[in-house]
Amino acid sequence: MTIIDASGLILGRLSSEVSKRLLNGESVVIVNSKDCLVSGSKNFIFSMYKIKRDRGSKERGPYFPRMPDMILRRTIRGMLPYKKSRGREAYRHLKVYVGVPDGLNETFESVSSASYSRLGTMKYVRLGDVSKKLGSKF
């Protein structure tokens, strides 16, 4: 089981790295999802996530989450073939937490390919801020 600390990691790069590991059969736990970074200007990011959230209807979907852990899970799901049995099985091996749960006192692994230093711009938003803007109370 791999435990990854998402603090200061870029959302898309982290998601692609985790999806590769899941498809290879690993179990992955991600902690501190609220501190994950989304690159881009604040206004653009907020408007894009608001559009995603408002799309569809309550009865028929598509349903887009508000909580940071569920947004990260949904992003990773988009990189998996989740409609096929292989992707569904890989998706079951993923756990994402907003903070650090009490039971996880092990050392966390960092993903160097998704670190903040690889970001070419100073414009970014934390996933927790996006989540609060969408109306979550975590």
PDB file of N, CA and C in Angstrom, residues 48-107:
ATOM      1  N   MET A  48     -14.596  27.424 -13.996  1.00  0.00           N
ATOM      2  CA  MET A  48     -14.650  26.114 -14.635  1.00  0.00           C
ATOM      3  C   MET A  48     -15.272  25.073 -13.712  1.00  0.00           C
ATOM      4  N   TYR A  49     -14.883  25.074 -12.440  1.00  0.00           N
ATOM      5  CA  TYR A  49     -15.458  24.109 -11.508  1.00  0.00           C
ATOM      6  C   TYR A  49     -16.926  24.415 -11.230  1.00  0.00           C
ATOM      7  N   LYS A  50     -17.302  25.690 -11.246  1.00  0.00           N
ATOM      8  CA  LYS A  50     -18.708  26.073 -11.060  1.00  0.00           C
ATOM      9  C   LYS A  50     -19.550  25.583 -12.236  1.00  0.00           C
ATOM     10  N   ILE A  51     -19.012  25.698 -13.447  1.00  0.00           N
ATOM     11  CA  ILE A  51     -19.714  25.204 -14.634  1.00  0.00           C
ATOM     12  C   ILE A  51     -19.908  23.690 -14.543  1.00  0.00           C
ATOM     13  N   LYS A  52     -18.856  22.973 -14.124  1.00  0.00           N
ATOM     14  CA  LYS A  52     -18.955  21.521 -13.980  1.00  0.00           C
ATOM     15  C   LYS A  52     -20.001  21.145 -12.942  1.00  0.00           C
ATOM     16  N   ARG A  53     -20.026  21.886 -11.848  1.00  0.00           N
ATOM     17  CA  ARG A  53     -20.952  21.594 -10.751  1.00  0.00           C
ATOM     18  C   ARG A  53     -22.401  21.865 -11.155  1.00  0.00           C
ATOM     19  N   ASP A  54     -22.630  22.927 -11.921  1.00  0.00           N
ATOM     20  CA  ASP A  54     -23.989  23.316 -12.288  1.00  0.00           C
ATOM     21  C   ASP A  54     -24.546  22.543 -13.478  1.00  0.00           C
ATOM     22  N   ARG A  55     -23.695  21.824 -14.187  1.00  0.00           N
ATOM     23  CA  ARG A  55     -24.136  21.079 -15.366  1.00  0.00           C
ATOM     24  C   ARG A  55     -25.085  19.950 -14.955  1.00  0.00           C
ATOM     25  N   GLY A  56     -26.073  19.686 -15.750  1.00  0.00           N
ATOM     26  CA  GLY A  56     -26.980  18.577 -15.474  1.00  0.00           C
ATOM     27  C   GLY A  56     -28.087  18.958 -14.515  1.00  0.00           C
ATOM     28  N   SER A  57     -28.759  17.941 -13.995  1.00  0.00           N
ATOM     29  CA  SER A  57     -29.853  18.166 -13.056  1.00  0.00           C
ATOM     30  C   SER A  57     -29.681  17.263 -11.844  1.00  0.00           C
ATOM     31  N   LYS A  58     -30.432  17.534 -10.795  1.00  0.00           N
ATOM     32  CA  LYS A  58     -30.338  16.736  -9.577  1.00  0.00           C
ATOM     33  C   LYS A  58     -30.850  15.319  -9.795  1.00  0.00           C
ATOM     34  N   GLU A  59     -31.794  15.175 -10.691  1.00  0.00           N
ATOM     35  CA  GLU A  59     -32.398  13.867 -10.900  1.00  0.00           C
ATOM     36  C   GLU A  59     -31.551  12.962 -11.793  1.00  0.00           C
ATOM     37  N   ARG A  60     -30.940  13.542 -12.836  1.00  0.00           N
ATOM     38  CA  ARG A  60     -30.312  12.704 -13.852  1.00  0.00           C
ATOM     39  C   ARG A  60     -28.802  12.850 -13.943  1.00  0.00           C
ATOM     40  N   GLY A  61     -28.205  13.849 -13.306  1.00  0.00           N
ATOM     41  CA  GLY A  61     -26.765  14.001 -13.342  1.00  0.00           C
ATOM     42  C   GLY A  61     -26.308  14.755 -14.567  1.00  0.00           C
ATOM     43  N   PRO A  62     -25.032  14.840 -14.841  1.00  0.00           N
ATOM     44  CA  PRO A  62     -23.922  14.243 -14.101  1.00  0.00           C
ATOM     45  C   PRO A  62     -23.704  14.927 -12.755  1.00  0.00           C
ATOM     46  N   TYR A  63     -23.295  14.130 -11.791  1.00  0.00           N
ATOM     47  CA  TYR A  63     -23.096  14.626 -10.439  1.00  0.00           C
ATOM     48  C   TYR A  63     -21.619  14.947 -10.245  1.00  0.00           C
ATOM     49  N   PHE A  64     -21.314  16.180  -9.914  1.00  0.00           N
ATOM     50  CA  PHE A  64     -19.929  16.579  -9.684  1.00  0.00           C
ATOM     51  C   PHE A  64     -19.770  16.928  -8.206  1.00  0.00           C
ATOM     52  N   PRO A  65     -18.754  16.397  -7.547  1.00  0.00           N
ATOM     53  CA  PRO A  65     -18.616  16.566  -6.095  1.00  0.00           C
ATOM     54  C   PRO A  65     -18.168  17.962  -5.679  1.00  0.00           C
ATOM     55  N   ARG A  66     -18.359  18.255  -4.381  1.00  0.00           N
ATOM     56  CA  ARG A  66     -17.912  19.515  -3.796  1.00  0.00           C
ATOM     57  C   ARG A  66     -16.706  19.328  -2.885  1.00  0.00           C
ATOM     58  N   MET A  67     -16.629  18.200  -2.217  1.00  0.00           N
ATOM     59  CA  MET A  67     -15.557  17.958  -1.250  1.00  0.00           C
ATOM     60  C   MET A  67     -14.218  17.752  -1.963  1.00  0.00           C
ATOM     61  N   PRO A  68     -13.103  18.226  -1.374  1.00  0.00           N
ATOM     62  CA  PRO A  68     -11.804  18.105  -2.054  1.00  0.00           C
ATOM     63  C   PRO A  68     -11.365  16.668  -2.281  1.00  0.00           C
ATOM     64  N   ASP A  69     -11.652  15.771  -1.341  1.00  0.00           N
ATOM     65  CA  ASP A  69     -11.260  14.380  -1.543  1.00  0.00           C
ATOM     66  C   ASP A  69     -12.042  13.741  -2.687  1.00  0.00           C
ATOM     67  N   MET A  70     -13.304  14.113  -2.824  1.00  0.00           N
ATOM     68  CA  MET A  70     -14.120  13.547  -3.894  1.00  0.00           C
ATOM     69  C   MET A  70     -13.786  14.166  -5.255  1.00  0.00           C
ATOM     70  N   ILE A  71     -13.385  15.434  -5.272  1.00  0.00           N
ATOM     71  CA  ILE A  71     -12.949  16.060  -6.529  1.00  0.00           C
ATOM     72  C   ILE A  71     -11.684  15.368  -7.030  1.00  0.00           C
ATOM     73  N   LEU A  72     -10.751  15.087  -6.119  1.00  0.00           N
ATOM     74  CA  LEU A  72      -9.515  14.392  -6.491  1.00  0.00           C
ATOM     75  C   LEU A  72      -9.823  12.984  -6.976  1.00  0.00           C
ATOM     76  N   ARG A  73     -10.732  12.293  -6.290  1.00  0.00           N
ATOM     77  CA  ARG A  73     -11.135  10.949  -6.712  1.00  0.00           C
ATOM     78  C   ARG A  73     -11.760  10.979  -8.106  1.00  0.00           C
ATOM     79  N   ARG A  74     -12.596  11.972  -8.363  1.00  0.00           N
ATOM     80  CA  ARG A  74     -13.266  12.100  -9.660  1.00  0.00           C
ATOM     81  C   ARG A  74     -12.246  12.385 -10.764  1.00  0.00           C
ATOM     82  N   THR A  75     -11.223  13.189 -10.455  1.00  0.00           N
ATOM     83  CA  THR A  75     -10.177  13.485 -11.436  1.00  0.00           C
ATOM     84  C   THR A  75      -9.406  12.219 -11.795  1.00  0.00           C
ATOM     85  N   ILE A  76      -9.096  11.409 -10.790  1.00  0.00           N
ATOM     86  CA  ILE A  76      -8.383  10.154 -11.041  1.00  0.00           C
ATOM     87  C   ILE A  76      -9.278   9.189 -11.814  1.00  0.00           C
ATOM     88  N   ARG A  77     -10.564   9.173 -11.498  1.00  0.00           N
ATOM     89  CA  ARG A  77     -11.501   8.303 -12.209  1.00  0.00           C
ATOM     90  C   ARG A  77     -11.542   8.631 -13.694  1.00  0.00           C
ATOM     91  N   GLY A  78     -11.388   9.913 -14.032  1.00  0.00           N
ATOM     92  CA  GLY A  78     -11.382  10.317 -15.429  1.00  0.00           C
ATOM     93  C   GLY A  78     -10.180   9.805 -16.195  1.00  0.00           C
ATOM     94  N   MET A  79      -9.141   9.389 -15.489  1.00  0.00           N
ATOM     95  CA  MET A  79      -7.939   8.871 -16.133  1.00  0.00           C
ATOM     96  C   MET A  79      -7.896   7.345 -16.130  1.00  0.00           C
ATOM     97  N   LEU A  80      -8.951   6.720 -15.628  1.00  0.00           N
ATOM     98  CA  LEU A  80      -9.049   5.263 -15.611  1.00  0.00           C
ATOM     99  C   LEU A  80     -10.162   4.811 -16.554  1.00  0.00           C
ATOM    100  N   PRO A  81     -10.049   3.606 -17.105  1.00  0.00           N
ATOM    101  CA  PRO A  81     -11.162   3.066 -17.896  1.00  0.00           C
ATOM    102  C   PRO A  81     -12.222   2.484 -16.953  1.00  0.00           C
ATOM    103  N   TYR A  82     -12.893   3.346 -16.188  1.00  0.00           N
ATOM    104  CA  TYR A  82     -13.733   2.893 -15.080  1.00  0.00           C
ATOM    105  C   TYR A  82     -15.014   2.188 -15.521  1.00  0.00           C
ATOM    106  N   LYS A  83     -15.337   2.236 -16.796  1.00  0.00           N
ATOM    107  CA  LYS A  83     -16.520   1.514 -17.267  1.00  0.00           C
ATOM    108  C   LYS A  83     -16.200   0.062 -17.607  1.00  0.00           C
ATOM    109  N   LYS A  84     -14.930  -0.279 -17.592  1.00  0.00           N
ATOM    110  CA  LYS A  84     -14.503  -1.653 -17.837  1.00  0.00           C
ATOM    111  C   LYS A  84     -14.083  -2.267 -16.505  1.00  0.00           C
ATOM    112  N   SER A  85     -14.067  -3.576 -16.431  1.00  0.00           N
ATOM    113  CA  SER A  85     -13.796  -4.250 -15.158  1.00  0.00           C
ATOM    114  C   SER A  85     -12.392  -3.947 -14.639  1.00  0.00           C
ATOM    115  N   ARG A  86     -11.430  -3.809 -15.534  1.00  0.00           N
ATOM    116  CA  ARG A  86     -10.055  -3.512 -15.116  1.00  0.00           C
ATOM    117  C   ARG A  86      -9.970  -2.154 -14.420  1.00  0.00           C
ATOM    118  N   GLY A  87     -10.622  -1.144 -14.985  1.00  0.00           N
ATOM    119  CA  GLY A  87     -10.624   0.185 -14.394  1.00  0.00           C
ATOM    120  C   GLY A  87     -11.434   0.249 -13.116  1.00  0.00           C
ATOM    121  N   ARG A  88     -12.568  -0.470 -13.073  1.00  0.00           N
ATOM    122  CA  ARG A  88     -13.398  -0.498 -11.877  1.00  0.00           C
ATOM    123  C   ARG A  88     -12.646  -1.130 -10.715  1.00  0.00           C
ATOM    124  N   GLU A  89     -11.927  -2.206 -11.011  1.00  0.00           N
ATOM    125  CA  GLU A  89     -11.136  -2.878  -9.976  1.00  0.00           C
ATOM    126  C   GLU A  89     -10.006  -1.978  -9.491  1.00  0.00           C
ATOM    127  N   ALA A  90      -9.369  -1.265 -10.393  1.00  0.00           N
ATOM    128  CA  ALA A  90      -8.298  -0.339 -10.008  1.00  0.00           C
ATOM    129  C   ALA A  90      -8.850   0.801  -9.161  1.00  0.00           C
ATOM    130  N   TYR A  91     -10.027   1.301  -9.510  1.00  0.00           N
ATOM    131  CA  TYR A  91     -10.650   2.421  -8.787  1.00  0.00           C
ATOM    132  C   TYR A  91     -11.006   2.033  -7.354  1.00  0.00           C
ATOM    133  N   ARG A  92     -11.299   0.759  -7.128  1.00  0.00           N
ATOM    134  CA  ARG A  92     -11.613   0.284  -5.772  1.00  0.00           C
ATOM    135  C   ARG A  92     -10.405   0.324  -4.849  1.00  0.00           C
ATOM    136  N   HIS A  93      -9.206   0.315  -5.419  1.00  0.00           N
ATOM    137  CA  HIS A  93      -7.983   0.309  -4.614  1.00  0.00           C
ATOM    138  C   HIS A  93      -7.509   1.709  -4.250  1.00  0.00           C
ATOM    139  N   LEU A  94      -8.343   2.717  -4.480  1.00  0.00           N
ATOM    140  CA  LEU A  94      -7.987   4.108  -4.197  1.00  0.00           C
ATOM    141  C   LEU A  94      -8.770   4.615  -2.997  1.00  0.00           C
ATOM    142  N   LYS A  95      -8.056   5.237  -2.054  1.00  0.00           N
ATOM    143  CA  LYS A  95      -8.694   5.908  -0.921  1.00  0.00           C
ATOM    144  C   LYS A  95      -8.105   7.305  -0.834  1.00  0.00           C
ATOM    145  N   VAL A  96      -8.972   8.308  -0.647  1.00  0.00           N
ATOM    146  CA  VAL A  96      -8.535   9.699  -0.577  1.00  0.00           C
ATOM    147  C   VAL A  96      -9.135  10.322   0.674  1.00  0.00           C
ATOM    148  N   TYR A  97      -8.310  11.064   1.431  1.00  0.00           N
ATOM    149  CA  TYR A  97      -8.747  11.716   2.658  1.00  0.00           C
ATOM    150  C   TYR A  97      -8.466  13.212   2.588  1.00  0.00           C
ATOM    151  N   VAL A  98      -9.320  14.005   3.258  1.00  0.00           N
ATOM    152  CA  VAL A  98      -9.137  15.456   3.302  1.00  0.00           C
ATOM    153  C   VAL A  98      -7.912  15.800   4.138  1.00  0.00           C
ATOM    154  N   GLY A  99      -7.771  15.191   5.290  1.00  0.00           N
ATOM    155  CA  GLY A  99      -6.621  15.409   6.174  1.00  0.00           C
ATOM    156  C   GLY A  99      -5.850  14.111   6.314  1.00  0.00           C
ATOM    157  N   VAL A 100      -5.284  13.900   7.508  1.00  0.00           N
ATOM    158  CA  VAL A 100      -4.586  12.653   7.802  1.00  0.00           C
ATOM    159  C   VAL A 100      -5.406  11.909   8.855  1.00  0.00           C
ATOM    160  N   PRO A 101      -5.955  10.722   8.540  1.00  0.00           N
ATOM    161  CA  PRO A 101      -6.725   9.976   9.529  1.00  0.00           C
ATOM    162  C   PRO A 101      -5.832   9.458  10.654  1.00  0.00           C
ATOM    163  N   ASP A 102      -6.446   9.128  11.786  1.00  0.00           N
ATOM    164  CA  ASP A 102      -5.688   8.702  12.962  1.00  0.00           C
ATOM    165  C   ASP A 102      -4.910   7.418  12.734  1.00  0.00           C
ATOM    166  N   GLY A 103      -5.426   6.502  11.958  1.00  0.00           N
ATOM    167  CA  GLY A 103      -4.781   5.213  11.758  1.00  0.00           C
ATOM    168  C   GLY A 103      -3.536   5.247  10.889  1.00  0.00           C
ATOM    169  N   LEU A 104      -3.315   6.313  10.153  1.00  0.00           N
ATOM    170  CA  LEU A 104      -2.167   6.376   9.243  1.00  0.00           C
ATOM    171  C   LEU A 104      -1.025   7.157   9.884  1.00  0.00           C
ATOM    172  N   ASN A 105      -0.119   6.448  10.506  1.00  0.00           N
ATOM    173  CA  ASN A 105       1.051   7.085  11.107  1.00  0.00           C
ATOM    174  C   ASN A 105       2.325   6.674  10.392  1.00  0.00           C
ATOM    175  N   GLU A 106       2.181   6.093   9.219  1.00  0.00           N
ATOM    176  CA  GLU A 106       3.343   5.650   8.460  1.00  0.00           C
ATOM    177  C   GLU A 106       3.984   6.834   7.734  1.00  0.00           C
ATOM    178  N   THR A 107       5.118   6.586   7.129  1.00  0.00           N
ATOM    179  CA  THR A 107       5.777   7.639   6.358  1.00  0.00           C
ATOM    180  C   THR A 107       5.047   7.820   5.033  1.00  0.00           C
TER     181      THR A 107
END
